[in-house]
Every structure is written in structure tokens, then in C-alpha cells.
Amino acid sequence: MAPTTTSQPIIDIQDVSFTYDTGSAEEGAPAPKPALSHITVQIGTGEFVGIIGPSGAGKSTLAAVMSGAIPHHYKGTLYGATLVDGKDTCDVTLTDISQIVGSVLQDIDTQMVASVVEDEMLFGLENFGVPHTEIEGRLEDALETVGIADLRFREIATLSGGQKQKVAIAAILALKPRVLVLDEPTAALDPASSNLVFDTLEEVRRQGVTVVVIEQKVALLSRCCDRILVMNEGELLLDGTPREVFAHAGELRAIGVDSPRVARVYNSLAHDGYLPSGKPCLTVEEAAAIEERLIGRSAAEPLSPESAQSFRQGSKHKVAPRPHAEGSEPVVSLRDVSFRYPNGGAAVEGLEMQVYPGEMVAIVGQNGAGKTTLTKLLNGLLKPASGEVRISGLSTKEVPTSRIAAHCATLFQNPDYQLCKDTVLDEVAFGLELQGVDSEEARRRAARVIERFGLPEDEAPFSLSRGQRQIVALASVVVMEPDVVLLDEPTSGLDYRECMTVMDTVSEMANRGCAVIMVCHDMEVVSDFAERLVVMANGHILDRGPTLDMFLDAPLMKRAFIEAPQIVQLSQTLAQTVSPDFHGISQVSGIVDLTEEMVRRG
């Protein structure tokens, strides 16, 4: 499955293989594995191409080949040729290539060179020799396009991860490249901002710019892309239209790649013989139309309440809601909490929240809503200006952060911020040792957790992939057996398999009585795992309640700039057009099973 491009290729990769230089290998050691192996692909002028694959598949390396970072920045052994606008990247300078290809890296902090947003924008414009008469117009247009004109004079250090991502994209767009290569540009963004980025990229493509995006949010890719490349173990596994690629759901799942939820509905019905295979739907609207044709509108004779409820059962992963005994104490309590940063930023006001042992609660809302500020108030890194925060009965105002840490562990969005040891074993044992656990006992407990996650205990954490480093950081949290665990975007940058490993683990922690609070922009993960939502916007808690109830509150979702998951949207559409029995279904299996039941009954 390899479509031919009809336009003149702006990027032509010809049988490229690349192996990173790992330094002088010891005699007898196995040769390093190629990061890319015999890749041949053409990207046509004006195409919108997505790249997906599990962690370590070679996606970022392929992006580095397209941008000229290989061979000019990364050392290694390169075979084959890459032509950018007809020029071999080995024969021209990186500066020449960057006039044509603009890149937005996965680690935004490594891309920032200035302390203020405006200066970050000006740096590239001035270094590329853009005439001064054009600079102001380009700067304003790029900021407006990405929707961050209000951040122009902000210090970058005060921005959220999502806001930094937008600044990086704006700085590249201002240079007017002919090709834009982005490595997971929406990993730190809320659903509304993610849609805005892809809307921006579609507009850029309409202006003639070629767009290549590495992305885990497959529903976004399927909406926008002409083609999707699937990478696995350094090889190009699939190359086709989104519909062609997501027809291979079984192969994708086997390598750790998800498919859009509505495509999973279609593929499941096709597998069971209810629909023709090979042409999965990609949007909620398509899925609803197919369901209506399959079942018929206004299906007669509703199911009994008991039968209908069986299709609404939540995810197998989700922690079952627990009734709280009268008089039981919450393990987390916020009472009228307010905080404001001295230099501006996401202030929070009047926060009220209680979380009980064993609950899994998701905090959702757009970038800048105050979610990360809330988590820092919970773990004691910030002290409330007014009100009270209590963790396991301790006031964060009255006790040192180290005492709070003994009860409340945090998994940061970027695992590199909490890794500091030379081996995985030392890293996982470190927290226990800080809490006074004997070194031998700490290492014994750490080894047990490491074995559970299948991690290499003697390797250096920073030699591992981004996903594996996240698992190491999670292991460091799990081994502490805290009363409360805070997760700040725990699945950002992870492939589907790694995401499930992380979330299944924290779900088990909740089942053992740990209170889990996660900040998460992936509404599919939230729907699968969280029993309750806290919805934030502009530093305030707008509402809180059972996950499905919050997702079904359309005005609330709009105020918080959140898009309900595909299956929730689909079930509500079908409840209106086919049968009210679809109301409240939030899982793929529920839609599939009820559809098949109705077809059989019809």
C-alpha cells in the first residue's frame, strides 16, 4: 500500500538507513541497531502527511532526516539519499535546508532561545535576514494565526507547556517555510488548542506549505491528513490514506498504535460481518450515518432498563465509584483556596475540592486554566495565599514540603525533571531512601517494582526512550505507596501500549486505596479511567461530578474548551436519531454490542 504522489516531491527519501553513533563500542559488543532501515518515501508539494508508530519506531529520526538535522547535526552512519527541493541534504548546508524546511521539536524547551515571546519570534526573523519592513507584519500574523497575540510580551518561563508549544509553532511560521515538520505538536495541548493547531496547519497547507506531523492523536490526523505513514522498528510498515491505514487496526494495535474510536466501532462491526471491511469511518458524523443505515432510524421497542444499562457499563479499566461512608474523611481537601503568581500567570481563586481514598479524579480544562497550579498547591510546591489545602490531614501551609511528599507523590509531565540517578535501580530506590528507608530494603522493593514494569535496572535512565523514562518515573512513584498520587499529563508523548501500562498501573493503585488525581488533555483516557471530573477554566472550578455527566453537559464543555470523546458524541447522536437506548454509552464495546443486538432484533 504505497500511493504515488501526483505533485513534484518536495522531499524525496531514497533507500535511507541511519544508525546513531553511540561512541566507541566495547570489543565484542553487538552492533547498534539502525534507527532507520531502507526508507523510501516521497512527500509531494502541498501534501499533509502524518507519521505514527510506537515509541522508538524511528519517527523522530525520520523527521530529522527530512529537516537536514541528519546528517548535519546528529552523528552516525547514513546510507541512501534525501533530496529537499531537488538538493541532496549531504551537499548543502543546514542553513540552506532550513530556508525550506522549518521544524518544531518534541522537546520545546530545547528549541527556545529567548526569555520573552516577542524576542523568541524576532530571533529567527532577524537571523534569517528578513527585511525590517516585513518583520512586524510577519510577527503579528504568526501570533494571530496560532491564537497567542496576548502572549507577545510574556516571559516564556511563565507559560504553560501548551503555550510554549504555540510560541514555537508561531516562530517557525513567521519564517514562511515551504515545508513544516512537527514532532508531536499537540502533546501538551488541550483538545480545543489541539484542534486550533491542526486548523492552523490546514490553513498553512492551503497556502501551499507542505506539512509533515508526527502525532499520537490519531483522530486529529485522520481528519486532516492526505496520507499517514506508519513506522515500526525503523521500517516503513504502512503508507496510505487514513481510511486505508486504519483498516489495519489489528496490525496497528499489535505494535502499540491506537485507531480513532469510531474507526474501532466500524472495524468491530466489519469483523463480525455486519459491515464490509476495509473502509472504516473516521468521524462521528460518518459513524452516525452508517449506524442509521445499518439499524434504521427510530428503532422500535426500546430495551428493558436492565438490558439497556448493561450496554452502558464503563471501561474495564475504570475504578468503580465508591459511596463514601458518612463522616469519612477526604484524603485531599481544598477549602476556598486562592493563589496568584507574582509575575502573572494562571491565578486560581476560590477552589473547593475533596478527594477520598481510592478515587480516580481527572482535572480537565484548556491550557492556562490553572490545572498545573492546582497540582502544585496539592503537593506543597506552592502555598495558598488564602484558604487551606490538606493532604492526609496535614496543612500544606504548616508543614514542610518534604512531609507532604511522604504522603503525596507527583509524576511530572516531563519525566526528565525528576530523574537524577545513574541507574534505573538507584532512581526507583531514591525516593524511599529520602524517606529514611534502609538502602538495602529500598533497593529490594525497587527491584520488585522494576521487574513488574520490565525495566532494565542497570541501565542509565537517560539512555532509555521517552516512554521508558516515563515508566521509570512512574515506578519511582509506585514504589513509594503514597496516599495520593498526582499525575500531570501522564500519557503525553506515550504510544498506546505505554499509555495503557501507565494508566492500568495507576488504576491498580486506586483499587488499593490510593487517591489518584490526574491532569489530562486526552479525553479518551479520561473517559476510560476517571470516575469523576473537576472542570476548570480561567482559574476557577466550573463544576465537578461523574465523568459521563460532565461530558454530557454541552454548555459546560464549551465553557471549558473541551471536546467530549468520540464515543460519547456518537452515543448522544444515535440516542436522538436511532434509539434512546444509546444514551450514556461511553465505550466502543457498548456501541458495537448494542448495534448488533438491534440489528438482530430488527
Coordinates of C-alpha atoms in Angstrom, one line a residue:
M1 CA 0.0 0.0 0.0
A2 CA 2.1 2.9 -1.3
P3 CA 0.3 5.7 -3.1
T4 CA 2.2 7.6 -5.7
T5 CA 2.4 11.4 -5.3
T6 CA 1.0 13.3 -8.3
S7 CA 2.8 16.5 -7.4
Q8 CA 6.6 17.2 -7.7
P9 CA 8.1 15.8 -4.5
I10 CA 9.5 18.5 -2.2
I11 CA 11.1 15.7 -0.1
D12 CA 12.4 12.6 -1.7
I13 CA 13.9 9.9 0.6
Q14 CA 15.7 7.2 -1.4
D15 CA 16.6 4.0 0.4
V16 CA 17.8 5.7 3.6
S17 CA 19.2 3.8 6.5
F18 CA 20.7 5.5 9.6
T19 CA 22.4 4.3 12.7
Y20 CA 23.3 6.7 15.5
D21 CA 26.9 6.9 16.7
T22 CA 26.9 5.6 20.2
G23 CA 30.6 6.2 20.8
S24 CA 33.3 3.6 20.9
A25 CA 31.7 0.3 21.5
E26 CA 33.5 -2.4 23.6
E27 CA 35.1 -5.2 21.7
G28 CA 32.6 -8.0 21.1
A29 CA 29.6 -5.8 21.9
P30 CA 26.7 -6.2 19.5
A31 CA 26.5 -3.5 16.7
P32 CA 23.9 -0.8 17.4
K33 CA 20.5 -1.3 15.7
P34 CA 19.7 1.0 12.8
A35 CA 17.2 3.7 13.8
L36 CA 16.0 3.7 10.2
S37 CA 16.2 0.8 7.7
H38 CA 15.8 1.2 3.9
I39 CA 13.2 4.0 4.0
T40 CA 11.9 5.1 0.6
V41 CA 9.2 7.7 0.5
Q42 CA 8.2 10.9 -1.3
I43 CA 6.4 13.8 0.1
G44 CA 4.6 15.9 -2.6
T45 CA 4.5 19.7 -2.6
G46 CA 1.4 20.8 -0.6
E47 CA 0.7 17.4 0.9
F48 CA -0.4 17.0 4.6
V49 CA 1.3 13.8 5.9
G50 CA 1.0 12.2 9.3
I51 CA 3.5 9.9 10.9
I52 CA 2.5 7.4 13.6
G53 CA 4.2 4.5 15.3
P54 CA 5.1 3.2 18.8
S55 CA 7.9 4.8 20.8
G56 CA 11.3 4.0 19.4
A57 CA 9.9 3.3 15.9
G58 CA 12.1 5.9 14.2
K59 CA 9.6 8.7 13.8
S60 CA 11.7 11.5 15.2
T61 CA 14.8 10.2 13.3
L62 CA 12.7 10.3 10.1
A63 CA 11.8 13.9 10.9
A64 CA 15.5 14.7 11.5
V65 CA 16.3 13.3 8.0
M66 CA 13.6 15.5 6.4
S67 CA 14.8 18.6 8.2
G68 CA 18.5 18.0 7.5
A69 CA 19.4 17.5 11.2
I70 CA 20.7 14.2 9.8
P71 CA 23.4 14.4 8.5
H72 CA 24.4 17.9 9.8
H73 CA 23.6 17.7 13.5
Y74 CA 23.4 14.0 14.6
K75 CA 26.4 11.8 14.2
G76 CA 26.0 8.3 12.7
T77 CA 26.2 6.1 9.7
L78 CA 24.0 7.2 6.8
Y79 CA 23.1 5.3 3.6
G80 CA 20.9 6.4 0.8
A81 CA 20.0 10.0 -0.2
T82 CA 17.5 12.6 0.9
L83 CA 16.6 15.3 -1.6
V84 CA 14.9 18.5 -0.4
D85 CA 13.6 20.6 -3.3
G86 CA 15.9 18.5 -5.5
K87 CA 19.1 19.1 -3.5
D88 CA 20.9 16.3 -1.6
T89 CA 21.0 17.2 2.1
C90 CA 24.6 16.0 2.2
D91 CA 25.6 18.6 -0.4
V92 CA 24.1 21.7 1.1
T93 CA 24.3 23.4 4.5
L94 CA 21.8 23.0 7.3
T95 CA 21.1 26.8 6.9
D96 CA 20.2 26.3 3.3
I97 CA 17.9 23.4 4.2
S98 CA 16.2 25.4 7.0
Q99 CA 15.3 28.1 4.5
I100 CA 12.9 25.4 3.0
V101 CA 12.1 23.1 6.0
G102 CA 11.0 24.5 9.3
S103 CA 11.0 22.2 12.3
V104 CA 9.1 22.2 15.6
L105 CA 10.8 19.8 18.0
Q106 CA 9.2 17.4 20.5
D107 CA 11.1 19.0 23.5
I108 CA 10.1 22.6 23.2
D109 CA 12.4 23.9 25.9
T110 CA 15.4 22.9 23.9
Q111 CA 14.1 25.0 21.0
M112 CA 13.6 28.2 23.0
V113 CA 16.5 30.7 22.8
A114 CA 15.0 33.9 24.3
S115 CA 13.3 34.8 27.6
V116 CA 10.3 36.8 26.1
V117 CA 7.9 35.6 23.5
E118 CA 8.5 38.6 21.2
D119 CA 12.3 38.1 21.4
E120 CA 11.8 34.4 20.5
M121 CA 9.9 35.4 17.4
L122 CA 12.4 38.1 16.4
F123 CA 15.4 35.8 16.8
G124 CA 14.6 33.7 13.8
L125 CA 13.3 36.6 11.7
E126 CA 16.5 38.6 12.2
N127 CA 18.9 35.7 11.8
F128 CA 17.3 34.8 8.5
G129 CA 17.7 38.3 7.2
V130 CA 14.0 39.1 6.9
P131 CA 13.7 42.8 5.8
H132 CA 12.8 45.0 8.8
T133 CA 9.8 46.4 6.9
E134 CA 8.3 42.9 6.9
I135 CA 9.2 41.7 10.4
E136 CA 6.3 43.4 12.3
G137 CA 3.7 42.1 9.8
R138 CA 5.1 38.6 9.9
L139 CA 5.3 38.6 13.7
E140 CA 1.7 39.8 14.1
D141 CA 0.3 37.4 11.5
A142 CA 2.0 34.4 13.1
L143 CA 0.9 35.2 16.6
E144 CA -2.7 35.8 15.4
T145 CA -2.7 32.6 13.4
V146 CA -1.7 30.5 16.4
G147 CA -4.0 32.4 18.7
I148 CA -1.4 33.8 21.1
A149 CA -1.3 37.6 20.3
D150 CA -2.0 38.2 24.0
L151 CA 1.2 36.4 25.0
R152 CA 3.5 38.6 22.9
F153 CA 5.2 40.3 25.8
R154 CA 5.1 37.4 28.3
E155 CA 8.1 35.8 29.8
I156 CA 8.5 32.3 28.4
A157 CA 9.2 30.9 31.8
T158 CA 5.7 31.8 33.0
L159 CA 4.0 30.0 30.1
S160 CA 2.4 26.6 30.3
G161 CA 3.7 23.7 28.2
G162 CA 0.9 24.2 25.8
Q163 CA 1.5 27.9 25.4
K164 CA 5.2 27.3 24.8
Q165 CA 4.3 24.9 22.0
K166 CA 2.2 27.5 20.3
V167 CA 5.1 30.0 20.6
A168 CA 7.4 27.6 18.9
I169 CA 5.0 27.0 16.0
A170 CA 4.4 30.7 15.6
A171 CA 8.2 31.4 15.5
I172 CA 8.6 28.9 12.7
L173 CA 5.5 30.0 10.7
A174 CA 6.9 33.6 10.8
L175 CA 9.8 32.4 8.7
K176 CA 7.4 31.2 5.9
P177 CA 9.0 27.8 5.3
R178 CA 7.9 25.7 2.3
V179 CA 7.8 22.6 4.5
L180 CA 6.8 22.4 8.1
V181 CA 7.9 19.3 10.1
L182 CA 6.4 19.0 13.6
D183 CA 7.2 16.4 16.2
E184 CA 4.1 15.8 18.4
P185 CA 3.0 19.4 18.4
T186 CA -0.2 18.8 20.4
A187 CA 1.2 16.5 23.1
A188 CA 0.8 19.2 25.8
L189 CA -2.3 20.9 24.4
D190 CA -5.9 20.8 25.5
P191 CA -8.5 19.5 22.9
A192 CA -9.6 23.0 21.8
S193 CA -5.9 24.1 21.3
S194 CA -5.1 20.8 19.5
N195 CA -7.9 21.5 17.1
L196 CA -6.7 25.0 16.7
V197 CA -3.2 23.8 15.8
F198 CA -4.5 21.5 13.2
D199 CA -6.8 24.1 11.8
T200 CA -3.8 26.3 11.6
L201 CA -1.8 23.6 9.8
E202 CA -4.7 23.1 7.4
E203 CA -4.7 26.8 6.6
V204 CA -0.9 26.8 6.2
R205 CA -1.3 23.8 3.8
R206 CA -3.9 25.7 1.8
Q207 CA -1.3 28.4 1.3
G208 CA 0.9 25.9 -0.4
V209 CA 3.1 24.7 2.5
T210 CA 3.8 21.0 2.8
V211 CA 3.0 19.8 6.3
V212 CA 4.5 16.7 8.0
V213 CA 3.3 15.9 11.5
I214 CA 4.3 13.2 14.0
E215 CA 1.3 12.7 16.3
Q216 CA -0.3 10.3 18.7
K217 CA -3.8 11.9 18.4
V218 CA -4.9 9.7 15.6
A219 CA -8.4 11.2 15.3
L220 CA -6.9 14.6 14.5
L221 CA -4.6 13.0 11.9
S222 CA -7.4 11.1 10.3
R223 CA -9.4 14.4 9.9
C224 CA -6.6 16.4 8.3
C225 CA -4.1 14.2 6.5
D226 CA -3.9 13.1 2.9
R227 CA -1.6 10.3 3.9
I228 CA -0.4 8.5 7.0
L229 CA 3.0 6.8 7.3
V230 CA 3.2 4.0 9.9
M231 CA 6.7 3.4 11.4
N232 CA 7.8 0.3 13.4
E233 CA 11.3 -0.7 14.4
G234 CA 12.9 1.7 11.9
E235 CA 10.9 0.5 9.0
L236 CA 8.0 1.9 7.0
L237 CA 5.2 -0.5 7.8
L238 CA 2.2 1.2 6.0
D239 CA 1.8 4.2 3.7
G240 CA -1.7 5.1 2.6
T241 CA -4.8 7.3 3.2
P242 CA -6.2 7.5 6.7
R243 CA -9.0 5.2 5.7
E244 CA -6.6 2.6 4.3
V245 CA -4.2 2.8 7.3
F246 CA -6.9 2.5 10.0
A247 CA -8.5 -0.5 8.2
H248 CA -5.4 -2.3 9.6
A249 CA -6.5 -1.9 13.2
G250 CA -5.2 -5.3 14.3
E251 CA -1.7 -4.7 12.9
L252 CA -1.6 -1.2 14.5
R253 CA -2.8 -2.5 17.9
A254 CA -0.2 -5.3 17.8
I255 CA 2.7 -2.7 17.5
G256 CA 1.2 -0.3 20.1
V257 CA -0.7 2.2 17.9
D258 CA -4.4 3.2 18.5
S259 CA -7.0 3.9 15.9
P260 CA -9.8 6.6 16.1
R261 CA -12.6 5.2 18.3
V262 CA -15.2 5.5 15.6
A263 CA -12.9 3.5 13.3
R264 CA -12.7 0.8 16.0
V265 CA -16.5 0.7 16.1
Y266 CA -16.6 0.2 12.3
N267 CA -13.8 -2.4 12.3
S268 CA -15.5 -4.4 15.1
L269 CA -18.8 -4.4 13.2
A270 CA -17.0 -5.4 10.0
H271 CA -15.1 -8.2 11.8
D272 CA -18.5 -9.6 13.0
G273 CA -19.9 -9.5 9.4
Y274 CA -22.3 -6.5 9.8
L275 CA -20.3 -4.1 7.5
P276 CA -17.9 -4.5 4.6
S277 CA -14.3 -4.4 5.7
G278 CA -11.6 -2.0 4.5
K279 CA -13.4 1.3 4.6
P280 CA -13.7 2.4 8.3
C281 CA -15.4 5.7 9.2
L282 CA -13.2 8.4 10.6
T283 CA -15.6 11.0 12.1
V284 CA -18.6 10.9 14.4
E285 CA -20.8 12.1 11.6
E286 CA -19.7 9.3 9.3
A287 CA -20.2 6.7 12.1
A288 CA -23.7 8.0 12.9
A289 CA -24.8 7.9 9.3
I290 CA -23.5 4.3 8.9
E291 CA -25.3 3.2 12.1
E292 CA -28.5 4.8 11.0
R293 CA -28.4 2.9 7.7
L294 CA -27.5 -0.3 9.5
I295 CA -30.1 -0.2 12.2
G296 CA -32.7 2.2 10.7
R297 CA -33.9 5.4 12.2
S298 CA -36.2 5.4 15.3
A299 CA -35.7 1.7 16.1
A300 CA -38.9 0.3 17.6
E301 CA -39.5 -1.2 21.1
P302 CA -36.8 0.1 23.5
L303 CA -34.9 -2.4 25.5
S304 CA -35.7 -3.1 29.1
P305 CA -33.9 -0.8 31.6
E306 CA -31.8 -3.7 32.8
S307 CA -30.7 -4.6 29.3
A308 CA -30.0 -1.0 28.3
Q309 CA -27.9 -0.5 31.4
S310 CA -25.7 -3.5 30.5
F311 CA -24.5 -1.6 27.4
R312 CA -23.7 1.5 29.4
Q313 CA -21.2 -0.3 31.7
G314 CA -17.9 1.7 32.0
S315 CA -14.5 0.7 30.9
K316 CA -12.9 -2.4 32.3
H317 CA -10.1 -0.1 33.5
K318 CA -12.2 2.4 35.4
V319 CA -12.2 2.4 39.2
A320 CA -15.8 1.6 40.3
P321 CA -17.3 4.6 42.1
R322 CA -17.3 4.1 45.9
P323 CA -20.0 5.5 48.2
H324 CA -18.3 7.4 50.9
A325 CA -19.3 6.4 54.4
E326 CA -21.0 9.1 56.4
G327 CA -18.4 11.0 58.4
S328 CA -15.4 9.6 56.4
E329 CA -12.5 11.9 55.9
P330 CA -11.2 13.0 52.5
V331 CA -7.5 12.4 51.9
V332 CA -7.4 15.6 49.8
S333 CA -9.2 18.8 50.8
L334 CA -9.2 22.3 49.4
R335 CA -11.2 25.0 51.1
D336 CA -11.7 28.4 49.4
V337 CA -8.1 28.2 48.1
S338 CA -6.6 31.1 46.1
F339 CA -3.1 31.8 44.7
R340 CA -1.6 34.4 42.3
Y341 CA 1.9 34.3 40.8
P342 CA 4.0 37.5 41.4
N343 CA 4.8 37.9 37.7
G344 CA 1.4 37.0 36.3
G345 CA 0.3 33.6 35.1
A346 CA -2.6 31.3 35.8
A347 CA -4.0 32.6 39.1
V348 CA -6.6 30.4 40.8
E349 CA -9.4 31.6 43.1
G350 CA -12.0 30.0 45.4
L351 CA -11.0 26.4 44.8
E352 CA -13.1 23.8 46.6
M353 CA -12.4 20.1 46.2
Q354 CA -12.4 16.9 48.2
V355 CA -11.0 13.6 47.1
Y356 CA -11.4 10.3 49.0
P357 CA -9.1 7.3 49.2
G358 CA -9.4 5.1 46.2
E359 CA -10.9 7.7 43.9
M360 CA -9.5 8.5 40.4
V361 CA -10.3 12.1 39.6
A362 CA -9.3 13.9 36.4
I363 CA -8.8 17.7 36.3
V364 CA -9.6 19.0 32.8
G365 CA -9.7 22.3 31.1
Q366 CA -7.9 24.4 28.5
N367 CA -4.2 25.4 28.7
G368 CA -3.8 28.2 31.3
A369 CA -6.9 27.2 33.2
G370 CA -4.9 26.7 36.4
K371 CA -4.7 22.9 36.4
T372 CA -0.9 22.7 37.0
T373 CA -1.1 25.4 39.6
L374 CA -3.7 23.4 41.4
T375 CA -1.4 20.3 41.4
K376 CA 1.5 22.4 42.8
L377 CA -0.8 23.6 45.6
L378 CA -1.7 20.0 46.3
N379 CA 1.9 18.7 46.6
G380 CA 3.1 21.8 48.6
L381 CA 5.3 23.3 46.0
L382 CA 3.1 26.3 46.2
K383 CA 1.4 27.6 49.4
P384 CA -2.1 29.1 49.2
A385 CA -2.4 32.9 49.6
S386 CA -5.7 32.2 51.2
G387 CA -7.8 29.2 52.1
E388 CA -6.4 25.8 53.2
V389 CA -5.0 22.7 51.5
R390 CA -4.9 19.5 53.5
I391 CA -3.2 16.2 52.4
S392 CA -3.8 13.2 54.6
G393 CA -4.8 15.7 57.3
L394 CA -1.7 17.9 57.0
S395 CA -2.0 21.5 56.1
T396 CA 0.5 22.4 53.3
K397 CA 0.9 25.8 54.9
E398 CA 2.0 24.5 58.2
V399 CA 4.3 21.6 57.4
P400 CA 7.4 21.4 55.1
T401 CA 7.1 20.1 51.5
S402 CA 9.2 17.1 52.4
R403 CA 6.5 15.9 54.9
I404 CA 3.8 16.4 52.2
A405 CA 5.9 14.4 49.8
A406 CA 5.8 11.4 52.1
H407 CA 2.0 11.2 51.5
C408 CA 1.6 12.8 48.1
A409 CA 3.8 11.7 45.1
T410 CA 3.9 13.5 41.8
L411 CA 4.5 12.2 38.3
F412 CA 5.5 15.2 36.2
Q413 CA 4.6 15.8 32.6
N414 CA 8.3 15.7 31.6
P415 CA 9.9 12.7 33.3
D416 CA 13.4 14.2 32.8
Y417 CA 12.6 16.8 35.6
Q418 CA 12.5 14.0 38.2
L419 CA 15.3 11.7 37.1
C420 CA 18.8 12.2 38.6
K421 CA 20.5 8.8 39.2
D422 CA 22.9 6.8 37.1
T423 CA 20.9 3.6 37.0
V424 CA 17.2 2.7 37.0
L425 CA 17.5 0.8 40.2
D426 CA 19.1 3.7 42.0
E427 CA 16.4 6.0 40.6
V428 CA 13.5 3.9 41.8
A429 CA 15.0 3.4 45.2
F430 CA 16.0 7.0 45.7
G431 CA 12.6 8.3 47.0
L432 CA 12.4 5.5 49.6
E433 CA 15.9 6.3 50.8
L434 CA 15.0 10.0 51.1
Q435 CA 12.1 8.9 53.4
G436 CA 14.5 7.1 55.6
V437 CA 14.1 3.5 54.3
D438 CA 17.2 1.4 54.8
S439 CA 19.2 1.3 51.5
E440 CA 19.1 -2.5 51.2
E441 CA 15.4 -2.6 51.8
A442 CA 14.8 0.3 49.4
R443 CA 16.7 -1.5 46.6
R444 CA 14.8 -4.7 47.3
R445 CA 11.5 -3.0 47.0
A446 CA 12.6 -1.0 44.0
A447 CA 13.8 -4.2 42.2
R448 CA 10.4 -5.8 42.7
V449 CA 8.7 -2.8 41.0
I450 CA 11.3 -2.6 38.2
E451 CA 10.7 -6.3 37.4
R452 CA 7.0 -5.7 37.3
F453 CA 7.4 -3.0 34.6
G454 CA 10.1 -4.9 32.7
L455 CA 12.7 -2.2 33.0
P456 CA 16.5 -2.7 32.7
E457 CA 17.6 -2.0 36.3
D458 CA 21.3 -1.5 35.5
E459 CA 20.8 1.0 32.6
A460 CA 21.0 4.8 32.9
P461 CA 17.5 6.3 32.8
F462 CA 18.6 8.9 30.2
S463 CA 19.7 6.2 27.8
L464 CA 16.1 5.0 27.5
S465 CA 13.4 6.2 25.2
R466 CA 11.0 9.0 26.2
G467 CA 8.3 6.4 27.0
Q468 CA 10.6 4.2 29.1
R469 CA 11.8 7.3 31.1
Q470 CA 8.1 8.0 31.9
I471 CA 7.7 4.4 33.1
V472 CA 10.9 4.8 35.3
A473 CA 9.4 8.0 36.8
L474 CA 6.1 6.1 37.4
A475 CA 7.9 3.2 39.0
S476 CA 9.6 5.7 41.4
V477 CA 6.1 6.9 42.4
V478 CA 4.6 3.4 42.7
V479 CA 7.3 2.1 45.0
M480 CA 6.5 4.9 47.5
E481 CA 3.0 3.6 48.1
P482 CA 1.7 7.1 48.7
D483 CA -1.8 8.1 50.0
V484 CA -2.2 10.4 47.0
V485 CA -0.6 10.4 43.5
L486 CA -0.7 13.5 41.3
L487 CA -0.2 12.9 37.5
D488 CA 0.5 15.9 35.3
E489 CA -0.3 14.8 31.7
P490 CA 0.8 11.2 32.4
T491 CA 0.3 9.9 28.9
S492 CA 1.8 12.8 27.0
G493 CA 4.3 11.6 24.3
L494 CA 3.5 7.9 25.0
D495 CA 2.4 5.3 22.5
Y496 CA -0.9 3.4 23.1
R497 CA 0.8 0.5 24.8
E498 CA 2.8 2.7 27.1
C499 CA -0.3 4.7 27.8
M500 CA -2.2 1.6 28.9
T501 CA 0.8 0.5 31.1
V502 CA 0.8 3.8 32.9
M503 CA -3.0 4.0 33.3
D504 CA -3.5 0.4 34.3
T505 CA -0.9 0.8 36.9
V506 CA -2.4 4.0 38.5
S507 CA -5.8 2.3 38.3
E508 CA -4.5 -0.6 40.3
M509 CA -3.1 2.0 42.8
A510 CA -6.6 3.4 43.1
N511 CA -8.1 0.0 43.7
R512 CA -5.7 -0.5 46.5
G513 CA -6.9 2.8 48.2
C514 CA -4.6 5.4 46.7
A515 CA -6.3 8.6 45.7
V516 CA -5.3 9.4 42.1
I517 CA -5.6 12.9 40.7
M518 CA -4.6 13.5 37.1
V519 CA -4.4 16.5 34.9
C520 CA -5.1 15.1 31.4
H521 CA -5.9 16.5 27.9
D522 CA -6.6 13.1 26.4
M523 CA -10.4 12.8 26.8
E524 CA -10.4 9.2 25.7
V525 CA -8.1 8.3 28.6
V526 CA -10.2 10.4 30.9
S527 CA -13.3 8.6 29.8
D528 CA -11.7 5.2 30.1
F529 CA -10.3 5.7 33.6
A530 CA -11.6 8.6 35.6
E531 CA -14.7 8.1 37.7
R532 CA -15.1 11.9 38.4
L533 CA -14.1 15.1 36.7
V534 CA -13.1 18.5 38.0
V535 CA -13.7 21.0 35.2
M536 CA -11.6 24.2 35.3
A537 CA -11.5 27.5 33.3
N538 CA -9.8 30.8 34.0
G539 CA -8.5 29.8 37.4
H540 CA -11.9 28.6 38.7
I541 CA -13.6 25.2 39.1
L542 CA -16.7 25.4 36.9
D543 CA -18.2 22.1 38.0
R544 CA -17.4 18.7 39.3
G545 CA -19.2 15.3 39.1
P546 CA -19.3 11.9 37.5
T547 CA -17.3 11.7 34.3
L548 CA -20.1 10.9 31.9
D549 CA -22.4 13.6 33.4
M550 CA -19.8 16.2 32.8
F551 CA -19.2 15.1 29.2
L552 CA -22.9 15.2 28.5
D553 CA -23.1 18.8 29.7
A554 CA -22.5 20.5 26.4
P555 CA -22.6 24.1 27.7
L556 CA -20.1 23.2 30.4
M557 CA -17.8 21.5 27.8
K558 CA -18.0 24.6 25.6
R559 CA -17.1 27.0 28.5
A560 CA -14.1 24.8 29.4
F561 CA -12.9 24.4 25.7
I562 CA -13.2 20.6 26.0
E563 CA -14.5 18.3 23.3
A564 CA -16.3 15.2 24.6
P565 CA -14.8 11.8 23.4
Q566 CA -15.9 10.4 20.1
I567 CA -18.0 7.6 21.6
V568 CA -19.9 9.9 23.9
Q569 CA -20.6 12.2 20.9
L570 CA -21.7 9.2 18.8
S571 CA -23.9 7.7 21.5
Q572 CA -25.7 11.0 22.0
T573 CA -26.3 11.4 18.3
L574 CA -27.6 7.9 18.0
A575 CA -29.8 8.4 21.1
Q576 CA -31.5 11.2 19.1
T577 CA -31.7 9.6 15.7
V578 CA -31.9 5.8 16.3
S579 CA -32.9 4.9 19.8
P580 CA -32.7 6.4 23.3
D581 CA -31.1 3.2 24.4
F582 CA -27.8 4.6 23.1
H583 CA -27.8 7.4 25.7
G584 CA -24.9 7.3 28.1
I585 CA -22.8 4.7 26.3
S586 CA -19.1 5.8 26.6
Q587 CA -17.2 2.7 25.3
V588 CA -16.6 1.2 21.9
S589 CA -17.8 -2.2 23.0
G590 CA -21.1 -0.7 24.2
I591 CA -21.9 0.9 20.9
V592 CA -20.9 -2.3 19.0
D593 CA -22.8 -4.7 21.2
L594 CA -26.0 -2.6 21.2
T595 CA -25.8 -2.1 17.4
E596 CA -25.6 -5.9 16.9
E597 CA -28.4 -6.5 19.3
M598 CA -30.7 -4.0 17.5
V599 CA -29.8 -5.5 14.1
R600 CA -30.7 -8.9 15.3
R601 CA -33.9 -7.7 16.8
G602 CA -34.8 -5.8 13.6

